[in-house]
Coordinates of C-alpha atoms in Angstrom, one line a residue:
M1 CA 16.5 0.5 -39.4
N2 CA 20.0 0.2 -37.9
F3 CA 21.5 1.9 -41.0
A4 CA 19.0 4.8 -40.8
A5 CA 19.7 5.2 -37.1
A6 CA 23.4 5.3 -37.8
K7 CA 22.9 8.0 -40.5
F8 CA 21.0 10.1 -37.9
G9 CA 23.7 9.6 -35.3
L10 CA 26.5 10.6 -37.6
S11 CA 24.5 13.8 -38.6
L12 CA 25.1 14.9 -35.0
A13 CA 29.0 14.4 -35.2
F14 CA 30.9 17.7 -34.9
A15 CA 34.2 16.8 -33.1
T16 CA 35.0 14.2 -35.8
K17 CA 32.9 12.9 -38.6
Q18 CA 33.0 9.3 -37.3
V19 CA 32.2 9.9 -33.6
T20 CA 28.9 11.2 -32.2
A21 CA 27.6 11.7 -28.7
L22 CA 24.4 9.9 -29.6
W23 CA 24.7 6.5 -31.4
P24 CA 21.3 4.6 -31.6
P25 CA 22.7 1.6 -33.5
T26 CA 24.3 0.2 -30.4
G27 CA 21.0 0.0 -28.6
I28 CA 19.3 -1.5 -31.7
A29 CA 22.2 -4.1 -32.1
L30 CA 22.1 -5.1 -28.5
A31 CA 18.3 -5.5 -28.6
A32 CA 18.5 -7.5 -31.8
L33 CA 21.0 -9.9 -30.3
L34 CA 18.9 -10.4 -27.2
L35 CA 15.7 -11.0 -29.1
R36 CA 17.0 -12.9 -32.2
G37 CA 20.1 -14.6 -30.9
Y38 CA 23.7 -14.5 -32.0
R39 CA 22.9 -15.4 -35.6
V40 CA 22.2 -11.7 -36.4
W41 CA 25.8 -10.6 -35.8
P42 CA 26.7 -10.6 -39.5
G43 CA 24.0 -8.1 -40.3
I44 CA 25.3 -5.9 -37.5
W45 CA 28.8 -6.0 -38.9
V46 CA 27.7 -5.4 -42.4
G47 CA 25.6 -2.4 -41.4
A48 CA 28.4 -0.9 -39.3
F49 CA 30.9 -1.4 -42.1
A50 CA 28.6 0.2 -44.7
I51 CA 27.9 3.3 -42.7
N52 CA 31.6 3.8 -41.7
A53 CA 32.7 3.3 -45.3
L54 CA 30.1 5.9 -46.5
V55 CA 31.6 8.4 -44.1
G56 CA 34.7 8.3 -46.2
D57 CA 37.1 6.2 -44.1
S58 CA 39.3 3.6 -45.7
L59 CA 37.8 0.1 -46.0
L60 CA 40.3 -1.2 -43.5
V61 CA 39.4 1.4 -40.9
A62 CA 35.7 0.8 -41.6
A63 CA 36.1 -2.9 -41.1
G64 CA 38.0 -2.4 -37.9
M65 CA 35.4 -0.1 -36.5
A66 CA 32.6 -2.6 -37.6
V67 CA 34.4 -5.3 -35.6
G68 CA 34.1 -3.1 -32.5
N69 CA 30.5 -2.2 -33.2
T70 CA 29.7 -5.9 -33.4
L71 CA 32.0 -7.2 -30.6
G72 CA 30.7 -4.8 -27.9
P73 CA 27.0 -5.8 -28.1
L74 CA 28.0 -9.5 -28.5
V75 CA 30.1 -9.4 -25.3
A76 CA 27.4 -7.5 -23.5
V77 CA 24.7 -10.1 -24.5
L78 CA 27.0 -13.0 -23.6
A79 CA 27.6 -11.5 -20.1
L80 CA 23.9 -10.8 -19.6
R81 CA 23.0 -14.3 -20.4
R82 CA 25.9 -16.0 -18.7
F83 CA 25.9 -14.1 -15.4
T84 CA 22.5 -12.6 -14.8
A85 CA 19.8 -14.8 -16.4
F86 CA 18.7 -11.6 -18.2
A87 CA 15.0 -11.2 -19.0
P88 CA 14.4 -8.7 -22.0
A89 CA 11.1 -7.4 -20.5
L90 CA 13.1 -5.3 -18.0
A91 CA 10.5 -6.0 -15.4
R92 CA 13.1 -6.7 -12.7
V93 CA 15.5 -4.2 -11.1
R94 CA 18.3 -6.7 -11.5
D95 CA 17.7 -6.7 -15.3
V96 CA 17.9 -2.9 -15.6
L97 CA 21.1 -2.7 -13.5
A98 CA 22.6 -5.6 -15.6
L99 CA 21.8 -3.8 -18.8
V100 CA 23.5 -0.6 -17.5
L101 CA 26.6 -2.5 -16.2
F102 CA 27.2 -5.0 -19.0
G103 CA 25.5 -3.2 -21.9
A104 CA 26.0 0.5 -21.5
I105 CA 29.3 0.5 -19.5
M106 CA 31.2 -2.7 -20.2
G107 CA 30.1 -3.5 -23.7
M108 CA 30.3 0.0 -25.0
A109 CA 33.7 0.4 -23.5
I110 CA 34.8 -2.3 -25.9
T111 CA 33.2 -0.6 -28.8
A112 CA 34.8 2.8 -28.0
T113 CA 38.2 1.3 -27.3
N114 CA 38.3 -0.6 -30.6
G115 CA 36.7 2.2 -32.7
V116 CA 39.0 5.0 -31.5
A117 CA 42.0 2.7 -31.9
S118 CA 40.9 2.0 -35.5
L119 CA 40.6 5.7 -36.2
A120 CA 44.0 6.4 -34.7
L121 CA 45.7 3.5 -36.6
G122 CA 44.1 4.7 -39.8
G123 CA 45.3 8.2 -39.3
A124 CA 41.8 9.7 -39.0
I125 CA 42.6 11.2 -35.6
P126 CA 45.9 11.8 -33.8
W127 CA 46.8 9.6 -30.9
S128 CA 46.8 12.6 -28.6
A129 CA 43.0 13.0 -29.1
Y130 CA 42.4 9.4 -28.2
A131 CA 41.0 10.0 -24.7
S132 CA 38.7 12.9 -25.6
V133 CA 37.3 11.0 -28.7
W134 CA 37.0 7.8 -26.6
W135 CA 34.9 9.7 -24.1
V136 CA 32.5 11.0 -26.7
W137 CA 32.2 7.6 -28.4
W138 CA 31.6 5.7 -25.1
V139 CA 29.0 8.2 -23.9
G140 CA 27.2 8.1 -27.3
D141 CA 27.1 4.3 -27.4
G142 CA 26.1 4.1 -23.8
M143 CA 23.2 6.5 -24.3
G144 CA 22.1 4.5 -27.3
V145 CA 21.9 1.4 -25.1
L146 CA 20.0 3.3 -22.3
V147 CA 17.4 4.9 -24.6
F148 CA 16.8 2.6 -27.5
A149 CA 17.5 -0.9 -26.2
P150 CA 14.9 -0.7 -23.4
L151 CA 12.4 0.8 -25.9
I152 CA 12.8 -2.1 -28.3
L153 CA 13.1 -4.8 -25.7
A154 CA 10.0 -3.7 -23.7
W155 CA 7.7 -3.5 -26.7
A156 CA 9.0 -6.6 -28.4
T157 CA 8.5 -8.9 -25.3
P158 CA 5.1 -10.5 -24.9
P159 CA 2.5 -10.3 -23.7
R160 CA 1.0 -7.4 -25.5
P161 CA -0.4 -4.6 -23.4
R162 CA -4.2 -4.6 -22.8
W163 CA -5.1 -1.2 -21.4
Q164 CA -8.3 -0.5 -19.7
R165 CA -10.3 2.7 -20.5
A166 CA -9.0 4.4 -17.3
Q167 CA -5.4 3.4 -18.2
V168 CA -5.8 4.9 -21.7
A169 CA -7.0 8.1 -20.2
E170 CA -4.1 8.2 -17.7
L171 CA -1.6 7.5 -20.5
A172 CA -3.0 10.3 -22.6
A173 CA -2.6 12.7 -19.7
L174 CA 0.9 11.4 -19.1
F175 CA 2.2 11.8 -22.6
S176 CA 0.4 15.1 -23.1
G177 CA 2.2 16.4 -20.0
V178 CA 5.5 15.0 -21.1
L179 CA 5.2 16.6 -24.5
L180 CA 4.2 20.0 -23.2
V181 CA 6.8 20.1 -20.4
S182 CA 9.6 18.8 -22.7
L183 CA 8.8 21.4 -25.4
V184 CA 9.1 24.1 -22.8
A185 CA 11.9 22.8 -20.5
L186 CA 14.1 21.0 -22.9
N187 CA 13.3 22.3 -26.4
G188 CA 12.8 26.0 -25.5
S189 CA 9.5 26.2 -27.3
F190 CA 7.2 29.1 -26.4
L191 CA 9.9 30.9 -24.5
H192 CA 11.4 32.8 -27.4
T193 CA 14.9 32.7 -26.1
A194 CA 18.0 30.7 -26.9
A195 CA 18.9 30.1 -23.3
P196 CA 15.8 29.6 -21.2
F197 CA 15.8 29.1 -17.5
Q198 CA 17.1 25.8 -16.1
L199 CA 13.8 23.9 -16.3
Q200 CA 15.1 20.5 -17.4
Y201 CA 14.3 18.9 -14.0
A202 CA 10.6 19.5 -14.6
V203 CA 10.5 16.3 -16.6
F204 CA 11.4 14.1 -13.6
P205 CA 7.9 14.1 -12.1
F206 CA 6.6 12.6 -15.4
I207 CA 9.4 10.0 -15.4
I208 CA 8.5 9.1 -11.9
W209 CA 4.8 9.0 -12.8
A210 CA 5.5 6.6 -15.6
G211 CA 7.8 4.5 -13.4
L212 CA 5.3 4.2 -10.6
R213 CA 2.0 4.0 -12.4
C214 CA 3.0 2.3 -15.8
G215 CA 5.1 -0.5 -17.0
P216 CA 8.6 -0.7 -18.6
R217 CA 7.0 -0.1 -22.1
E218 CA 5.4 3.2 -21.2
T219 CA 8.4 4.3 -19.2
A220 CA 10.9 3.5 -22.0
T221 CA 8.7 5.4 -24.4
V222 CA 8.5 8.5 -22.1
I223 CA 12.3 8.4 -21.8
A224 CA 12.8 8.2 -25.6
L225 CA 10.3 11.0 -26.2
I226 CA 12.0 13.3 -23.7
T227 CA 15.4 12.4 -25.2
G228 CA 14.3 13.1 -28.7
L229 CA 12.9 16.6 -27.8
A230 CA 16.0 17.4 -25.8
V231 CA 18.3 16.5 -28.7
W232 CA 16.2 18.5 -31.1
G233 CA 16.5 21.5 -28.8
A234 CA 20.3 21.1 -28.4
I235 CA 20.7 20.9 -32.2
H236 CA 18.7 24.0 -32.8
D237 CA 20.4 26.0 -30.0
R238 CA 17.3 25.9 -27.8
G239 CA 16.8 24.6 -24.3
P240 CA 19.1 24.3 -21.3
F241 CA 21.8 22.4 -23.1
V242 CA 23.3 25.0 -25.5
T243 CA 26.7 25.5 -24.1
G244 CA 29.8 24.7 -26.3
N245 CA 29.8 22.8 -29.6
L246 CA 27.2 20.1 -30.4
D247 CA 29.2 17.2 -29.0
Q248 CA 29.7 19.0 -25.7
R249 CA 26.0 19.9 -25.6
L250 CA 25.0 16.3 -26.3
I251 CA 27.3 15.0 -23.7
L252 CA 25.8 17.3 -21.0
L253 CA 22.3 16.4 -22.2
E254 CA 23.0 12.7 -22.2
M255 CA 24.5 12.7 -18.7
F256 CA 21.3 14.3 -17.6
M257 CA 19.2 11.8 -19.6
A258 CA 21.2 8.9 -18.3
A259 CA 20.2 9.7 -14.8
A260 CA 16.6 10.3 -15.9
A261 CA 16.5 7.0 -17.8
L262 CA 18.1 5.0 -15.0
T263 CA 15.6 6.5 -12.5
G264 CA 12.6 5.7 -14.7
L265 CA 13.7 2.2 -15.7
V266 CA 14.5 1.2 -12.1
L267 CA 11.2 2.6 -10.8
S268 CA 9.2 0.8 -13.5
A269 CA 11.0 -2.5 -12.8
A270 CA 10.5 -2.1 -9.1
T271 CA 6.8 -1.4 -9.7
A272 CA 6.5 -4.4 -11.9
E273 CA 8.1 -6.6 -9.3
R274 CA 5.8 -5.3 -6.6
A275 CA 2.8 -5.9 -8.9
R276 CA 3.9 -9.5 -9.5
A277 CA 4.6 -10.0 -5.8
Q278 CA 1.1 -8.7 -5.0
Q279 CA -0.5 -11.0 -7.7
A280 CA 1.5 -13.9 -6.3
L281 CA 0.4 -13.1 -2.8
Q282 CA -3.2 -12.8 -4.0
R283 CA -3.0 -16.1 -5.8
A284 CA -1.4 -17.7 -2.8
H285 CA -4.1 -16.2 -0.5
A286 CA -6.9 -17.4 -2.8
E287 CA -5.4 -20.9 -3.0
L288 CA -5.0 -20.9 0.8
E289 CA -8.6 -19.8 1.3
Q290 CA -9.7 -22.5 -1.1
R291 CA -7.6 -25.2 0.6
V292 CA -8.9 -24.0 4.0
A293 CA -12.4 -24.1 2.7
E294 CA -11.9 -27.6 1.3
R295 CA -10.2 -28.8 4.5
T296 CA -12.9 -27.2 6.6
A297 CA -15.6 -28.9 4.6
E298 CA -13.7 -32.2 5.0
L299 CA -13.3 -31.7 8.7
A300 CA -17.0 -30.7 9.0
G301 CA -18.0 -33.9 7.1
A302 CA -15.6 -36.0 9.3
N303 CA -17.0 -34.3 12.4
R304 CA -20.5 -35.0 11.3
V305 CA -19.7 -38.7 10.7
L306 CA -17.8 -38.9 14.0
A307 CA -20.7 -37.2 15.8
Q308 CA -23.1 -39.6 14.2
K309 CA -20.9 -42.6 15.2
N310 CA -20.6 -41.3 18.7
E311 CA -24.3 -40.9 18.9
E312 CA -24.8 -44.4 17.6
V313 CA -22.3 -45.8 20.1
E314 CA -23.8 -43.8 23.0
A315 CA -27.3 -44.9 22.0
F316 CA -26.1 -48.5 21.7
V317 CA -24.4 -48.3 25.2
Y318 CA -27.6 -46.8 26.7
I319 CA -29.8 -49.4 25.1
V320 CA -27.6 -52.3 26.0
S321 CA -27.2 -51.0 29.6
H322 CA -30.9 -50.5 29.9
D323 CA -31.8 -53.8 28.4
L324 CA -29.3 -55.6 30.7
R325 CA -31.1 -54.3 33.7
A326 CA -34.2 -56.5 33.2
P327 CA -32.5 -59.9 33.2
L328 CA -30.2 -58.6 36.0
V329 CA -33.2 -57.6 38.1
N330 CA -34.7 -61.0 37.4
L331 CA -31.5 -62.8 38.3
Q332 CA -31.3 -60.8 41.6
G333 CA -34.9 -61.5 42.4
F334 CA -34.7 -65.3 41.7
A335 CA -31.5 -65.5 43.7
K336 CA -33.4 -64.0 46.7
E337 CA -36.3 -66.4 46.1
L338 CA -33.9 -69.3 46.0
E339 CA -32.2 -68.0 49.2
L340 CA -35.6 -67.9 50.9
S341 CA -36.5 -71.4 49.7
C342 CA -33.3 -72.7 51.1
R343 CA -34.0 -71.3 54.5
E344 CA -37.5 -72.8 54.4
L345 CA -36.0 -76.1 53.4
Q346 CA -33.5 -75.9 56.3
E347 CA -36.4 -75.2 58.7
A348 CA -38.4 -78.1 57.3
L349 CA -35.4 -80.4 57.5
A350 CA -34.9 -79.6 61.2
T351 CA -38.3 -80.9 62.0
A352 CA -38.4 -83.8 59.6
A353 CA -37.7 -87.4 60.8
L354 CA -34.9 -88.3 58.4
P355 CA -32.0 -90.6 58.9
A356 CA -29.1 -88.7 60.4
T357 CA -26.8 -89.4 57.5
L358 CA -29.3 -88.1 55.0
A359 CA -30.1 -85.0 57.0
Q360 CA -26.4 -84.1 57.4
R361 CA -25.9 -84.6 53.7
I362 CA -28.9 -82.3 52.8
Q363 CA -27.8 -79.7 55.4
A364 CA -24.3 -79.6 53.9
I365 CA -25.7 -79.0 50.4
L366 CA -27.9 -76.2 51.7
S367 CA -25.4 -74.4 53.9
D368 CA -22.3 -74.9 51.9
D369 CA -22.9 -75.5 48.2
I370 CA -26.1 -73.6 47.5
A371 CA -25.3 -70.8 50.0
G372 CA -21.8 -70.3 48.4
A373 CA -23.3 -70.2 45.0
L374 CA -25.9 -67.7 46.0
R375 CA -23.2 -65.5 47.6
Y376 CA -21.2 -65.7 44.3
I377 CA -24.3 -64.8 42.3
S378 CA -25.0 -61.8 44.6
A379 CA -21.5 -60.5 44.3
S380 CA -21.4 -60.9 40.5
T381 CA -24.8 -59.2 40.1
T382 CA -23.7 -56.3 42.3
K383 CA -20.5 -55.9 40.2
F384 CA -22.6 -56.2 37.1
Q385 CA -24.9 -53.5 38.4
R386 CA -22.0 -51.1 39.0
L387 CA -20.7 -51.7 35.5
I388 CA -24.0 -50.9 34.0
D389 CA -24.3 -47.8 36.0
A390 CA -20.8 -46.7 34.9
L391 CA -21.7 -47.3 31.2
L392 CA -24.8 -45.3 31.6
Q393 CA -22.8 -42.5 33.3
L394 CA -20.3 -42.6 30.4
S395 CA -23.2 -42.4 27.9
R396 CA -24.8 -39.5 29.7
T397 CA -21.4 -37.7 29.7
G398 CA -21.4 -37.7 25.9
T399 CA -24.8 -36.2 25.6
Q400 CA -25.0 -34.0 28.7
Q401 CA -25.2 -30.3 28.0
F402 CA -22.4 -28.5 29.8
R403 CA -22.7 -24.8 30.9
R404 CA -19.9 -22.5 29.7
E405 CA -19.1 -20.0 32.4
P406 CA -16.1 -18.9 34.5
V407 CA -15.3 -21.5 37.0
D408 CA -13.3 -20.8 40.2
V409 CA -11.2 -24.0 40.0
G410 CA -9.5 -23.3 43.4
A411 CA -12.8 -23.2 45.2
S412 CA -14.0 -26.4 43.3
V413 CA -10.8 -28.2 44.5
E414 CA -11.4 -27.1 48.0
T415 CA -14.9 -28.5 47.9
T416 CA -13.5 -31.8 46.6
L417 CA -11.0 -31.9 49.4
L418 CA -13.7 -31.4 52.0
S419 CA -15.7 -34.3 50.5
L420 CA -12.5 -36.5 50.6
Q421 CA -11.6 -35.4 54.1
Q422 CA -12.2 -38.9 55.6
S423 CA -10.1 -40.6 52.9
I424 CA -7.3 -38.1 53.4
A425 CA -7.3 -38.6 57.1
T426 CA -7.4 -42.4 56.8
S427 CA -4.5 -42.6 54.3
G428 CA -2.4 -40.0 56.3
A429 CA -1.6 -38.3 53.0
K430 CA -0.5 -34.7 52.7
V431 CA -2.3 -32.7 50.0
S432 CA -1.0 -29.3 48.9
V433 CA -2.9 -27.0 46.5
D434 CA -1.2 -24.0 44.8
A435 CA -3.0 -21.0 43.4
L436 CA -5.2 -22.3 40.5
P437 CA -6.3 -20.2 37.6
S438 CA -9.9 -20.0 36.6
A439 CA -11.3 -22.0 33.7
L440 CA -14.2 -21.7 31.3
G441 CA -16.6 -24.6 31.6
D442 CA -19.2 -26.4 33.7
T443 CA -18.6 -26.1 37.4
T444 CA -20.1 -29.5 38.3
A445 CA -18.2 -31.3 35.5
I446 CA -14.9 -29.7 36.3
G447 CA -15.4 -30.6 39.9
Q448 CA -16.0 -34.2 38.9
V449 CA -12.6 -34.2 37.0
F450 CA -10.6 -33.1 40.0
A451 CA -12.6 -35.4 42.4
N452 CA -11.7 -38.4 40.2
L453 CA -8.0 -37.4 39.8
I454 CA -7.5 -36.6 43.5
G455 CA -9.5 -39.7 44.5
N456 CA -7.4 -41.9 42.4
A457 CA -4.2 -40.4 43.8
L458 CA -5.5 -41.3 47.3
K459 CA -6.5 -44.8 46.3
Y460 CA -3.2 -45.7 44.7
L461 CA -0.8 -44.5 47.4
Q462 CA 1.9 -47.0 48.3
P463 CA 1.4 -48.8 51.6
G464 CA 3.8 -48.0 54.3
Q465 CA 4.8 -44.7 52.7
T466 CA 3.6 -41.2 53.5
G467 CA 1.6 -40.0 50.5
H468 CA 2.2 -36.5 49.0
I469 CA -0.4 -35.1 46.5
E470 CA 0.2 -31.8 44.8
V471 CA -2.4 -29.8 42.8
G472 CA -1.1 -26.9 40.7
G473 CA -1.9 -24.8 37.7
E474 CA -0.7 -22.1 35.3
V475 CA -2.0 -20.2 32.3
G476 CA -0.5 -20.1 28.8
D477 CA -1.6 -19.8 25.2
G478 CA -5.2 -19.2 26.2
F479 CA -5.5 -22.4 28.2
A480 CA -5.3 -23.1 31.9
H481 CA -3.0 -26.0 32.6
Y482 CA -3.5 -28.1 35.8
W483 CA -1.7 -31.0 37.2
V484 CA -2.3 -33.6 40.0
R485 CA 1.0 -35.1 41.1
D486 CA 1.4 -38.0 43.6
N487 CA 4.2 -40.3 44.9
G488 CA 2.0 -43.4 44.7
A489 CA 2.3 -46.7 42.9
G490 CA 2.6 -45.2 39.4
I491 CA 1.5 -46.7 36.1
P492 CA 3.3 -49.4 34.2
A493 CA 4.8 -48.2 30.9
S494 CA 3.1 -51.0 29.1
A495 CA -0.3 -49.8 30.4
Q496 CA 0.0 -46.1 29.8
A497 CA -1.3 -46.3 26.1
R498 CA -4.7 -47.6 27.3
L499 CA -4.9 -45.6 30.4
F500 CA -8.0 -43.7 29.4
Q501 CA -9.9 -46.6 27.9
V502 CA -12.9 -48.2 29.5
F503 CA -12.6 -51.1 31.9
Q504 CA -8.9 -50.5 32.5
R505 CA -7.7 -51.1 36.0
F506 CA -4.1 -51.1 37.4
H507 CA -3.0 -52.3 40.8
P508 CA -6.3 -53.9 41.6
Q509 CA -4.8 -55.1 44.9
L510 CA -4.7 -51.4 46.1
A511 CA -8.3 -50.4 45.3
S512 CA -11.5 -51.7 43.8
G513 CA -13.4 -50.2 40.9
E514 CA -14.7 -50.7 37.4
G515 CA -12.0 -48.9 35.4
M516 CA -14.4 -46.3 34.1
G517 CA -13.3 -43.2 36.0
L518 CA -10.5 -41.9 33.7
A519 CA -12.6 -42.6 30.6
I520 CA -15.3 -40.4 31.9
V521 CA -12.8 -37.7 32.9
K522 CA -11.3 -37.8 29.4
R523 CA -14.7 -37.4 27.9
I524 CA -15.5 -34.4 30.1
V525 CA -12.2 -32.7 29.4
E526 CA -12.4 -33.1 25.6
R527 CA -16.0 -31.9 25.5
H528 CA -14.7 -28.7 27.2
G529 CA -12.1 -28.3 24.4
G530 CA -9.2 -29.4 26.5
R531 CA -6.7 -32.3 26.8
I532 CA -5.7 -34.8 29.4
W533 CA -2.6 -36.9 29.6
A534 CA -0.4 -38.6 32.2
T535 CA 3.3 -39.0 32.9
S536 CA 4.4 -41.8 35.3
D537 CA 7.2 -44.0 36.4
E538 CA 6.0 -47.2 38.1
G539 CA 6.8 -47.2 41.8
V540 CA 7.6 -43.5 41.8
G541 CA 4.3 -41.8 41.2
A542 CA 2.2 -40.3 38.5
T543 CA 1.3 -36.8 37.3
F544 CA -2.0 -36.2 35.5
H545 CA -2.2 -33.1 33.3
V546 CA -5.4 -31.3 32.3
T547 CA -5.9 -28.3 30.0
L548 CA -9.1 -26.3 29.9
P549 CA -10.0 -23.0 28.2
A550 CA -8.8 -20.1 30.4
V551 CA -10.6 -16.9 31.4
T552 CA -9.0 -13.6 32.3
L553 CA -9.7 -13.9 36.0
V554 CA -7.3 -13.5 38.9
P555 CA -6.4 -17.0 40.2
T556 CA -8.0 -17.8 43.5
P557 CA -5.5 -19.2 46.1
A558 CA -6.6 -22.5 47.6
S559 CA -5.4 -23.5 51.1
G560 CA -3.4 -26.7 51.5
Q561 CA -4.8 -29.6 53.5
E562 CA -3.2 -32.4 55.2

């Protein structure tokens, strides 16, 4: 095939018999080296030597020209592989530009330089014609690379095309249009004139069509078809490229076709890259959706298990708390009965005629030992009753249905401060409340949160120091962020990790309680979709932070109280 292409190229040589403005073998040789590897270079050299020898040159000149015809493609392929990671499919813009730079420009410059030098040294041309002959040679070789190498590379690279019915119809329309317009605009057919109007640019819409809608294979085929019809017109004095001798015509034609080929190949490569990017994006989107679905299913399953466990725990707490009430009531009842019996015994002892020593002994047992034990039992049962009530409240917090409505948090805090007015006055603390944003949730439950946090701040103020409590808030990222800051006793660093657990009490010397308040607050906040945390330095004070879903309402200012 390379030999036949060389015979066709030399048939177009007019300036010299060895140099033509269209040399297909360079594109074929370059494609063969890229597809088959460096081992095919002897065949390229033999083919080039044979065709040059048949032209009538001396064997030495033919051998020298064959060296250049082989060396140029070899150097081009070496550069493409070494510097660009070239992919023969021409489905990337960088591969098309690399083929133009290293193949058509650099590699063919080597071929032209060596070939023209061989002709001049062999006396086939004068040295004075070196530049003009070199130009024709280089243009012909470069055009061979631009037209024939992409055609071979694109069709020889897998995978094979699989056109759908609609694509076949579009390709038929495309090539029919290319054939018709090329015959008219480049071949001069149907115009009955040797010099038709300058219609050669009419082929560009079809080249752009191929580049945008088809792949490198179809685009390279369109370019080759247009080039073939244009060359046929130039040879037969038809079409827009009929000025000067044949070499001059072909050079003008090939400069035009070089621009057309570069446009089509770059467009097709960019379109292929865009298609691959879209496919990769679709795959990534599908994988992401699958992963999200899987993770959502996992989270849903985990949430169901967690909800089931919470229900079991809450049910257990309720049952245990409820069942503990019965023995506690019995214990309280029998303790009262025992207290009454002791009083009756004391009354009977007062009227009984017992020795003084024995009477004193019995009286001491009744008034000191038994009475003290009964007081301890009463205090313990009272505390036990409060713990049971707190557990039941925590259990109800987990199952209680909260309303979801806009809550004026500023008004809720004002109501809380009114209920704590006596404690505020007793402690002498100063409470300041900034403008608070509204939140989305249950009014009663949110009021309970702030009542607990402000109440704790009042309980744990440091004796002998004026207390300062600040309540503030702001909105950000769809959440209302509130804080309650005090200058009280603070929380030890070792205790902060278990701050929101049940039965946790700090500084018991400052206030009494069961250690359930913050656990209940945490449950309420989390059920509203928010968070609660604290920052504190022992002896300096503490700041409790709460986030709740925000609503687009104007914050209501709350007046400060002291």
